[in-house]
Coordinates of N, CA and C in Angstrom, one line a residue:
M1 N 70.1 111.9 76.4 CA 69.5 111.0 75.5 C 70.0 111.2 74.1
I2 N 70.2 110.1 73.4 CA 70.7 110.3 72.0 C 70.0 109.2 71.2
D3 N 69.6 109.6 70.0 CA 68.9 108.7 69.1 C 67.7 108.0 69.8
G4 N 67.0 108.7 70.7 CA 65.9 108.2 71.4 C 66.2 107.2 72.5
K5 N 67.5 107.0 72.8 CA 67.9 106.1 73.9 C 68.4 106.9 75.1
K6 N 67.9 106.5 76.3 CA 68.4 107.1 77.5 C 69.8 106.7 77.8
V7 N 70.6 107.6 78.3 CA 72.0 107.4 78.5 C 72.4 107.5 80.0
Y8 N 72.9 106.4 80.5 CA 73.3 106.3 81.9 C 74.8 106.3 81.9
A9 N 75.4 107.1 82.8 CA 76.9 107.1 83.1 C 77.1 106.4 84.4
I10 N 77.8 105.3 84.3 CA 78.1 104.5 85.6 C 79.6 104.8 85.9
I11 N 79.8 105.4 87.0 CA 81.2 105.8 87.4 C 81.6 104.9 88.6
A12 N 82.7 104.1 88.3 CA 83.2 103.1 89.3 C 84.1 103.8 90.3
A13 N 83.7 103.9 91.6 CA 84.5 104.6 92.6 C 84.5 103.8 93.9
A14 N 84.6 102.5 93.7 CA 84.6 101.6 94.9 C 85.9 100.9 95.2
G15 N 86.9 101.4 94.5 CA 88.3 100.7 94.6 C 88.9 101.1 95.9
S16 N 89.8 100.3 96.4 CA 90.5 100.5 97.7 C 91.6 101.5 97.6
G17 N 92.3 101.6 96.4 CA 93.4 102.5 96.3 C 94.6 102.1 97.0
K18 N 94.8 100.8 97.2 CA 96.0 100.3 98.0 C 97.3 100.7 97.4
R19 N 97.4 100.8 96.1 CA 98.6 101.2 95.4 C 99.0 102.6 95.7
M20 N 98.1 103.4 96.2 CA 98.3 104.8 96.5 C 99.1 105.0 97.8
N21 N 99.2 103.9 98.6 CA 99.9 104.0 99.9 C 99.3 105.2 100.7
S22 N 98.0 105.3 100.8 CA 97.3 106.3 101.5 C 96.3 105.8 102.4
N23 N 96.0 106.5 103.5 CA 94.9 106.0 104.4 C 93.6 106.5 104.1
I24 N 93.5 107.2 103.0 CA 92.1 107.6 102.4 C 92.0 107.1 101.0
S25 N 90.8 106.8 100.6 CA 90.6 106.3 99.2 C 91.0 107.4 98.2
K26 N 91.5 106.9 97.0 CA 92.0 107.9 96.1 C 90.9 108.8 95.5
Q27 N 89.6 108.2 95.4 CA 88.5 109.0 94.8 C 88.2 110.2 95.7
I28 N 88.5 110.2 96.9 CA 88.2 111.4 97.8 C 89.4 112.3 98.1
M29 N 90.5 111.9 97.4 CA 91.7 112.8 97.5 C 91.5 114.0 96.7
K30 N 92.1 115.1 97.0 CA 92.0 116.4 96.3 C 93.1 116.5 95.3
I31 N 92.7 116.9 94.1 CA 93.6 117.2 93.0 C 93.3 118.7 92.6
G32 N 94.2 119.6 92.9 CA 93.8 121.0 92.8 C 92.8 121.3 93.8
N33 N 91.7 122.0 93.4 CA 90.7 122.4 94.4 C 89.5 121.5 94.4
M34 N 89.6 120.3 93.8 CA 88.4 119.4 93.8 C 88.9 118.0 94.1
T35 N 88.0 117.2 94.7 CA 88.3 115.8 94.9 C 88.3 115.1 93.6
I36 N 89.0 114.0 93.5 CA 89.0 113.2 92.2 C 87.6 112.8 91.7
I37 N 86.8 112.3 92.6 CA 85.5 111.9 92.2 C 84.6 113.1 91.8
E38 N 84.7 114.2 92.5 CA 83.9 115.4 92.1 C 84.4 115.9 90.7
R39 N 85.7 115.9 90.5 CA 86.2 116.3 89.1 C 85.7 115.4 88.0
T40 N 85.6 114.1 88.4 CA 85.2 113.1 87.4 C 83.7 113.3 87.1
I41 N 82.9 113.3 88.1 CA 81.4 113.5 88.0 C 81.1 114.7 87.2
S42 N 81.8 115.8 87.4 CA 81.5 117.1 86.8 C 81.6 117.0 85.3
K43 N 82.4 116.1 84.7 CA 82.5 116.0 83.3 C 81.3 115.4 82.7
F44 N 80.6 114.5 83.4 CA 79.4 113.8 82.9 C 78.2 114.7 83.2
V45 N 78.3 115.5 84.2 CA 77.2 116.5 84.4 C 77.1 117.5 83.3
K46 N 78.2 117.8 82.7 CA 78.2 118.8 81.6 C 77.9 118.2 80.2
S47 N 77.8 116.9 80.1 CA 77.5 116.2 78.9 C 76.1 116.6 78.4
K48 N 75.9 116.8 77.2 CA 74.6 117.2 76.6 C 73.7 115.9 76.4
Y49 N 74.4 114.7 76.5 CA 73.6 113.5 76.2 C 73.4 112.6 77.4
V50 N 74.2 112.7 78.4 CA 74.1 111.9 79.6 C 72.8 112.3 80.4
D51 N 71.9 111.4 80.6 CA 70.7 111.7 81.3 C 70.8 111.5 82.9
E52 N 71.4 110.4 83.3 CA 71.5 110.1 84.7 C 72.9 109.6 85.0
I53 N 73.4 109.8 86.2 CA 74.7 109.4 86.6 C 74.6 108.4 87.8
I54 N 75.2 107.3 87.8 CA 75.2 106.3 88.9 C 76.7 106.2 89.3
V55 N 76.9 106.4 90.6 CA 78.3 106.3 91.2 C 78.3 105.1 92.1
V56 N 79.2 104.2 91.8 CA 79.4 103.0 92.5 C 80.5 103.2 93.6
I57 N 80.1 103.0 94.8 CA 81.0 103.4 95.9 C 81.2 102.3 97.0
K58 N 82.1 102.5 97.9 CA 82.3 101.7 99.0 C 81.2 102.1 100.0
R59 N 80.6 101.1 100.7 CA 79.5 101.3 101.6 C 79.9 102.3 102.7
E60 N 81.2 102.1 103.2 CA 81.6 103.0 104.3 C 81.9 104.4 104.0
E61 N 81.9 104.7 102.7 CA 82.2 106.1 102.2 C 80.9 106.9 101.8
I62 N 79.8 106.3 102.1 CA 78.5 106.9 101.6 C 78.4 108.4 102.1
K63 N 78.6 108.6 103.3 CA 78.4 110.0 103.9 C 79.4 111.0 103.2
K64 N 80.6 110.6 103.0 CA 81.6 111.5 102.4 C 81.2 111.7 100.9
I65 N 80.8 110.7 100.2 CA 80.4 110.8 98.8 C 79.2 111.7 98.7
E66 N 78.2 111.4 99.5 CA 77.0 112.2 99.5 C 77.2 113.7 99.7
S67 N 78.2 114.0 100.6 CA 78.6 115.4 100.9 C 79.2 116.0 99.6
I68 N 80.1 115.3 99.0 CA 80.7 115.7 97.7 C 79.7 116.0 96.7
I69 N 78.8 115.1 96.5 CA 77.7 115.2 95.4 C 76.8 116.4 95.7
S70 N 76.5 116.6 96.9 CA 75.6 117.7 97.3 C 76.2 119.1 96.9
S71 N 77.5 119.1 96.7 CA 78.2 120.4 96.3 C 78.2 120.6 94.8
I72 N 77.8 119.6 94.1 CA 77.9 119.7 92.6 C 76.6 120.3 92.1
D73 N 76.7 121.3 91.3 CA 75.6 122.0 90.7 C 75.1 121.2 89.5
S74 N 74.0 120.5 89.6 CA 73.5 119.7 88.5 C 72.0 119.5 88.6
D75 N 71.3 119.5 87.5 CA 69.9 119.1 87.4 C 69.7 117.6 87.2
K76 N 70.8 117.0 86.9 CA 70.7 115.5 86.6 C 70.7 114.7 87.8
C77 N 70.0 113.6 87.7 CA 69.9 112.6 88.8 C 71.3 112.0 89.0
I78 N 71.8 112.1 90.2 CA 73.1 111.4 90.6 C 72.8 110.5 91.7
S79 N 72.8 109.2 91.5 CA 72.4 108.2 92.5 C 73.7 107.3 92.8
L80 N 73.6 106.6 94.0 CA 74.7 105.8 94.5 C 74.3 104.4 94.5
K81 N 75.3 103.5 94.2 CA 75.1 102.1 94.4 C 76.4 101.6 95.1
Y82 N 76.2 100.5 95.8 CA 77.3 99.9 96.6 C 78.1 99.0 95.7
G83 N 79.4 99.0 95.8 CA 80.3 98.1 95.0 C 80.3 96.7 95.6
G84 N 81.0 95.8 94.9 CA 81.2 94.4 95.3 C 82.6 94.1 95.7
D85 N 82.9 92.8 95.7 CA 84.2 92.4 96.1 C 85.3 92.5 94.9
S86 N 84.8 92.8 93.7 CA 85.7 92.9 92.6 C 85.3 94.1 91.7
R87 N 86.2 94.5 90.8 CA 85.8 95.5 89.9 C 84.6 95.1 89.0
E88 N 84.6 93.9 88.6 CA 83.5 93.4 87.8 C 82.2 93.4 88.5
Q89 N 82.2 92.9 89.8 CA 81.0 92.9 90.6 C 80.5 94.3 90.8
S90 N 81.4 95.2 91.0 CA 81.0 96.6 91.3 C 80.4 97.2 90.0
N91 N 81.0 97.0 88.9 CA 80.4 97.5 87.6 C 79.0 96.9 87.4
Y92 N 78.9 95.6 87.6 CA 77.6 94.9 87.4 C 76.6 95.5 88.4
N93 N 76.9 95.8 89.6 CA 76.0 96.4 90.5 C 75.5 97.8 90.0
G94 N 76.3 98.4 89.2 CA 75.9 99.7 88.7 C 74.9 99.6 87.6
I95 N 74.8 98.5 86.9 CA 73.9 98.3 85.8 C 72.7 97.4 86.0
K96 N 72.8 96.5 87.0 CA 71.9 95.4 87.1 C 70.4 95.8 87.3
D97 N 70.2 97.0 87.8 CA 68.8 97.5 88.0 C 68.3 98.4 86.9
L98 N 69.1 98.5 85.8 CA 68.7 99.2 84.6 C 68.1 98.3 83.6
Y99 N 67.1 98.8 82.9 CA 66.4 98.0 81.9 C 66.0 98.9 80.7
G100 N 65.7 98.2 79.6 CA 65.2 98.9 78.4 C 66.3 99.1 77.4
D101 N 65.9 99.8 76.3 CA 66.8 100.1 75.2 C 67.5 101.3 75.5
C102 N 68.6 101.2 76.3 CA 69.4 102.4 76.7 C 70.9 102.1 76.5
I103 N 71.7 103.1 76.8 CA 73.1 103.1 76.6 C 73.8 103.2 78.0
A104 N 74.8 102.3 78.2 CA 75.6 102.4 79.5 C 77.0 103.0 79.1
V105 N 77.3 104.0 79.8 CA 78.6 104.6 79.6 C 79.4 104.3 80.9
M106 N 80.4 103.4 80.8 CA 81.1 102.9 81.9 C 82.4 103.7 82.1
H107 N 82.6 104.3 83.3 CA 83.8 105.1 83.4 C 84.5 104.8 84.8
D108 N 85.8 104.9 84.8 CA 86.6 104.7 86.0 C 86.6 106.1 86.8
G109 N 86.2 106.0 88.0 CA 86.2 107.3 88.8 C 87.5 107.9 89.0
A110 N 88.6 107.1 88.8 CA 90.0 107.6 89.0 C 90.5 108.2 87.7
R111 N 89.7 108.4 86.7 CA 90.1 109.1 85.5 C 89.4 110.5 85.5
P112 N 89.8 111.4 86.3 CA 89.1 112.7 86.4 C 89.3 113.7 85.3
F113 N 90.2 113.4 84.3 CA 90.5 114.3 83.3 C 89.9 114.0 81.9
I114 N 88.9 113.1 82.0 CA 88.2 112.8 80.7 C 87.5 114.1 80.3
K115 N 87.5 114.4 79.0 CA 86.9 115.6 78.5 C 85.5 115.4 78.1
T116 N 84.6 116.3 78.5 CA 83.2 116.2 78.2 C 83.0 116.1 76.7
K117 N 83.9 116.8 75.9 CA 83.8 116.7 74.5 C 84.0 115.3 74.0
D118 N 84.9 114.6 74.6 CA 85.2 113.2 74.1 C 84.0 112.3 74.5
I119 N 83.4 112.5 75.6 CA 82.2 111.8 76.0 C 81.1 112.0 74.9
D120 N 80.8 113.2 74.6 CA 79.7 113.5 73.7 C 80.1 113.0 72.3
E121 N 81.3 113.2 71.8 CA 81.7 112.7 70.5 C 81.6 111.2 70.4
M122 N 81.9 110.5 71.5 CA 81.8 109.0 71.5 C 80.3 108.6 71.3
L123 N 79.4 109.3 72.1 CA 78.0 109.0 72.0 C 77.5 109.3 70.6
E124 N 77.9 110.4 70.0 CA 77.5 110.7 68.6 C 77.9 109.7 67.6
D125 N 79.1 109.1 67.8 CA 79.6 108.1 66.9 C 79.1 106.7 67.2
F126 N 78.5 106.5 68.4 CA 78.1 105.2 68.8 C 77.0 104.6 67.9
K127 N 76.0 105.4 67.7 CA 74.8 105.0 66.9 C 74.3 103.6 67.2
D128 N 74.4 102.6 66.2 CA 73.9 101.3 66.5 C 75.0 100.3 66.8
K129 N 76.1 100.8 67.2 CA 77.2 99.8 67.5 C 76.9 99.2 68.9
S130 N 77.5 98.0 69.1 CA 77.3 97.3 70.4 C 78.2 97.8 71.5
A131 N 79.4 98.2 71.0 CA 80.4 98.6 72.0 C 81.4 99.6 71.4
M132 N 81.9 100.5 72.2 CA 82.9 101.5 71.8 C 83.8 101.8 73.0
I133 N 85.1 101.9 72.7 CA 86.0 102.2 73.8 C 86.9 103.5 73.4
L134 N 87.4 104.1 74.4 CA 88.3 105.2 74.2 C 89.7 104.7 74.3
A135 N 90.6 105.0 73.4 CA 92.0 104.5 73.5 C 93.0 105.5 72.8
V136 N 94.2 105.4 73.2 CA 95.3 106.2 72.5 C 96.4 105.2 72.0
P137 N 97.0 105.6 70.9 CA 98.1 104.8 70.4 C 99.2 104.6 71.4
A138 N 99.8 103.4 71.5 CA 100.9 103.2 72.4 C 102.1 104.0 71.9
K139 N 102.8 104.7 72.9 CA 104.0 105.5 72.5 C 105.3 104.6 72.6
D140 N 105.3 103.7 73.4 CA 106.5 102.9 73.7 C 106.5 101.6 72.9
T141 N 107.6 101.0 72.7 CA 107.7 99.7 72.2 C 107.3 98.7 73.3
I142 N 106.5 97.7 72.9 CA 106.0 96.7 73.9 C 106.6 95.4 73.6
K143 N 107.0 94.6 74.6 CA 107.6 93.3 74.5 C 106.7 92.3 75.1
F144 N 106.6 91.1 74.5 CA 106.0 89.9 75.2 C 107.2 89.3 75.9
V145 N 107.0 89.1 77.2 CA 108.1 88.6 78.1 C 107.7 87.4 78.9
D146 N 108.5 86.4 78.9 CA 108.2 85.2 79.7 C 109.5 84.8 80.5
N147 N 109.3 84.7 81.8 CA 110.5 84.4 82.7 C 111.6 85.4 82.4
M148 N 111.3 86.7 82.3 CA 112.3 87.7 82.1 C 113.1 87.6 80.8
K149 N 112.5 86.9 79.8 CA 113.1 86.8 78.5 C 112.1 87.3 77.4
V150 N 112.6 88.0 76.5 CA 111.7 88.5 75.4 C 111.4 87.4 74.5
E151 N 110.1 87.3 74.3 CA 109.6 86.3 73.4 C 109.4 86.8 72.0
S152 N 108.8 88.1 71.9 CA 108.6 88.7 70.6 C 108.2 90.2 70.9
T153 N 108.2 90.9 69.8 CA 107.9 92.4 69.8 C 106.8 92.6 68.8
P154 N 105.6 92.9 69.4 CA 104.4 93.1 68.5 C 104.5 94.5 67.7
D155 N 103.8 94.6 66.7 CA 103.8 95.8 65.8 C 103.2 96.9 66.6
R156 N 104.0 97.9 67.0 CA 103.4 99.0 67.9 C 102.3 99.8 67.2
S157 N 102.3 99.8 65.9 CA 101.3 100.6 65.2 C 99.9 100.1 65.4
R158 N 99.8 98.8 65.9 CA 98.5 98.2 66.1 C 98.2 98.1 67.6
L159 N 99.0 98.7 68.4 CA 98.8 98.6 69.9 C 98.2 99.9 70.4
Y160 N 97.2 99.8 71.2 CA 96.5 101.0 71.8 C 96.4 100.8 73.3
M161 N 96.5 101.9 74.0 CA 96.3 101.9 75.5 C 94.8 102.3 75.7
V162 N 94.1 101.3 76.4 CA 92.7 101.5 76.5 C 92.4 102.4 77.7
Q163 N 91.4 103.2 77.6 CA 90.9 104.1 78.6 C 89.4 103.9 78.9
T164 N 88.8 104.7 79.7 CA 87.4 104.8 79.8 C 87.0 106.3 79.5
P165 N 85.8 106.5 79.1 CA 84.6 105.7 79.1 C 84.7 104.5 78.0
Q166 N 83.9 103.5 78.4 CA 83.6 102.4 77.4 C 82.1 102.4 77.3
I167 N 81.5 102.4 76.1 CA 80.1 102.6 75.9 C 79.5 101.3 75.3
F168 N 78.3 100.9 75.8 CA 77.7 99.7 75.4 C 76.2 99.8 75.3
K169 N 75.6 99.1 74.4 CA 74.2 98.8 74.5 C 74.0 98.1 75.8
L170 N 73.0 98.5 76.6 CA 72.8 97.9 78.0 C 72.6 96.4 77.9
N171 N 71.7 96.0 76.9 CA 71.4 94.5 76.9 C 72.6 93.7 76.5
I172 N 73.5 94.2 75.7 CA 74.7 93.5 75.3 C 75.6 93.4 76.5
L173 N 75.8 94.5 77.3 CA 76.7 94.5 78.4 C 76.2 93.5 79.5
K174 N 74.8 93.5 79.7 CA 74.3 92.5 80.7 C 74.5 91.1 80.2
K175 N 74.4 90.8 79.0 CA 74.6 89.4 78.5 C 76.1 89.1 78.7
A176 N 77.0 90.1 78.5 CA 78.4 89.8 78.7 C 78.7 89.5 80.2
Y177 N 78.0 90.2 81.1 CA 78.2 89.9 82.5 C 77.6 88.5 82.9
E178 N 76.5 88.1 82.3 CA 76.0 86.8 82.5 C 77.0 85.8 82.1
L179 N 77.7 86.0 81.0 CA 78.8 85.1 80.6 C 79.9 85.1 81.6
Y180 N 80.3 86.3 82.1 CA 81.4 86.4 83.0 C 81.1 85.6 84.3
F181 N 79.9 85.7 84.8 CA 79.6 85.0 86.1 C 79.5 83.5 85.8
K182 N 79.0 83.1 84.6 CA 78.8 81.7 84.3 C 80.1 81.0 84.1
E183 N 81.0 81.6 83.4 CA 82.3 81.0 83.1 C 83.5 81.4 83.9
S184 N 83.3 82.4 84.8 CA 84.4 82.9 85.6 C 85.5 83.4 84.8
L185 N 85.2 84.2 83.8 CA 86.2 84.8 82.9 C 87.2 85.6 83.7
V186 N 88.4 85.7 83.1 CA 89.4 86.6 83.7 C 89.6 87.7 82.7
V187 N 89.3 88.9 83.1 CA 89.4 90.1 82.2 C 89.8 91.3 83.0
T188 N 90.2 92.3 82.2 CA 90.6 93.6 82.9 C 89.8 94.8 82.5
D189 N 88.8 94.6 81.6 CA 87.9 95.7 81.3 C 86.6 95.1 80.8
D190 N 85.6 96.0 80.7 CA 84.2 95.5 80.3 C 84.2 95.1 78.8
S191 N 85.0 95.8 78.0 CA 85.0 95.5 76.6 C 85.5 94.1 76.3
S192 N 86.4 93.6 77.2 CA 86.9 92.2 77.0 C 85.7 91.2 77.1
L193 N 84.8 91.5 78.0 CA 83.6 90.7 78.2 C 82.7 90.7 76.9
V194 N 82.6 91.8 76.3 CA 81.8 91.9 75.1 C 82.5 91.2 74.0
E195 N 83.8 91.3 73.9 CA 84.6 90.6 72.9 C 84.3 89.1 73.1
A196 N 84.2 88.6 74.3 CA 84.0 87.2 74.6 C 82.6 86.7 74.0
L197 N 81.7 87.7 73.9 CA 80.4 87.4 73.3 C 80.5 87.3 71.8
G198 N 81.6 87.7 71.2 CA 81.8 87.7 69.8 C 81.3 89.0 69.1
K199 N 81.1 90.1 69.9 CA 80.7 91.3 69.4 C 81.9 92.2 69.1
K200 N 81.8 93.0 68.0 CA 82.9 93.9 67.6 C 82.9 95.1 68.6
V201 N 84.1 95.5 68.9 CA 84.3 96.7 69.8 C 85.0 97.7 68.9
F202 N 84.4 98.9 68.8 CA 85.0 100.0 68.0 C 85.8 100.9 68.9
V203 N 86.7 101.6 68.3 CA 87.7 102.5 69.0 C 87.5 103.9 68.6
K204 N 87.5 104.8 69.6 CA 87.5 106.2 69.4 C 88.9 106.7 70.0
I205 N 89.6 107.5 69.3 CA 90.9 108.0 69.8 C 90.6 109.0 70.9
G206 N 91.3 108.8 72.0 CA 91.2 109.7 73.2 C 92.3 110.7 73.3
N207 N 92.5 111.0 74.6 CA 93.5 112.1 74.9 C 94.5 111.5 75.9
Y208 N 95.8 111.8 75.8 CA 96.8 111.3 76.7 C 96.6 111.9 78.1
D209 N 95.9 113.0 78.3 CA 95.7 113.5 79.6 C 94.7 112.7 80.4
N210 N 94.0 111.8 79.8 CA 92.9 111.1 80.5 C 93.6 109.9 81.2
I211 N 94.4 110.3 82.2 CA 95.2 109.3 83.0 C 94.3 108.7 84.1
K212 N 94.7 107.5 84.5 CA 94.1 106.9 85.6 C 95.0 107.1 86.8
V213 N 94.5 107.8 87.9 CA 95.3 108.1 89.1 C 95.3 106.8 89.9
T214 N 96.4 106.1 89.9 CA 96.5 104.8 90.5 C 97.5 104.8 91.7
T215 N 98.7 105.4 91.4 CA 99.8 105.3 92.4 C 100.1 106.7 92.8
S216 N 100.9 106.8 93.9 CA 101.4 108.2 94.4 C 102.2 108.9 93.3
E217 N 102.8 108.2 92.4 CA 103.6 108.8 91.4 C 102.7 109.6 90.4
D218 N 101.4 109.1 90.3 CA 100.5 109.8 89.4 C 100.0 111.1 89.9
I219 N 100.2 111.4 91.1 CA 99.6 112.6 91.7 C 100.2 113.9 91.2
K220 N 101.6 113.9 91.0 CA 102.2 115.1 90.5 C 101.8 115.4 89.1
L221 N 101.7 114.4 88.2 CA 101.2 114.6 86.9 C 99.7 115.1 86.9
A222 N 98.9 114.4 87.8 CA 97.5 114.8 87.9 C 97.4 116.3 88.3
E223 N 98.2 116.7 89.2 CA 98.2 118.1 89.7 C 98.5 119.1 88.6
T224 N 99.4 118.7 87.7 CA 99.8 119.6 86.6 C 98.7 119.7 85.6
I225 N 98.0 118.5 85.3 CA 96.9 118.5 84.4 C 95.7 119.3 85.0
A226 N 95.5 119.1 86.3 CA 94.4 119.9 87.0 C 94.6 121.4 86.9
M227 N 95.9 121.8 87.1 CA 96.2 123.2 87.0 C 95.8 123.8 85.6
E228 N 96.2 123.1 84.6 CA 95.9 123.5 83.2 C 94.4 123.5 83.0
E229 N 93.7 122.4 83.5 CA 92.3 122.3 83.3 C 91.6 123.5 84.0
D230 N 92.0 123.7 85.2 CA 91.3 124.8 86.0 C 91.5 126.2 85.4
D231 N 92.8 126.4 84.9 CA 93.1 127.7 84.2 C 92.2 127.8 83.0
E232 N 92.0 126.7 82.2 CA 91.1 126.8 81.1 C 89.7 127.1 81.4
N233 N 89.2 126.5 82.5 CA 87.8 126.7 82.9 C 87.6 128.1 83.4
R234 N 88.6 128.7 84.0 CA 88.5 130.1 84.5 C 88.3 131.1 83.4
K235 N 88.9 130.7 82.2 CA 88.8 131.6 81.0 C 87.3 131.8 80.6
W236 N 86.5 130.8 80.9 CA 85.1 130.9 80.5 C 84.1 131.3 81.6
I237 N 84.7 131.7 82.7 CA 83.8 132.3 83.8 C 83.6 133.8 83.6

């Protein structure tokens, strides 16, 4: 809880992971000595502000996910919701039964290296804002391309690569999803829905290690980050 508002973390873990070219879902793959979803959930378990955790999963993986969650040492309520046919429907399933003046922390289950410190600092900075995202400055030059021809080159200093968590007032996010379903908007993240409502979205600088494990090429980098993370954790045991 922060500023008298209950904080829910909604972790999206219902993706198919087709781009991983694997016969198992990426969220139950092991990186180091932990599955991706266990590593992700553990960061929110350690947060001093997150009150409850909701994990949105595929129906057919409920037994596997329940087994993973049972091994996590936590006094916090960790509940499960079933995902839908799209990322947006799955995220909405995670929040639709929540009510009241509370805060929704939306996170991608395939980002296992989010730092608890960043979660807590975002919540401390959130205050009365409607929306806040985690992002890092773009390192590369970006081109607008049409039919394999460069149209223009935007100013890189204004370009940021968006990550999760993304934090919202629950009532604002629900209104954004009402708009999404009504107008069939095409978006790639929750903050785009809130932007469509005309609300300002604030940015908190994140960490480049907070990668999304999407393809098989990401696994080697993820294993390196996990090794460093696990070594750091062992120093405190």
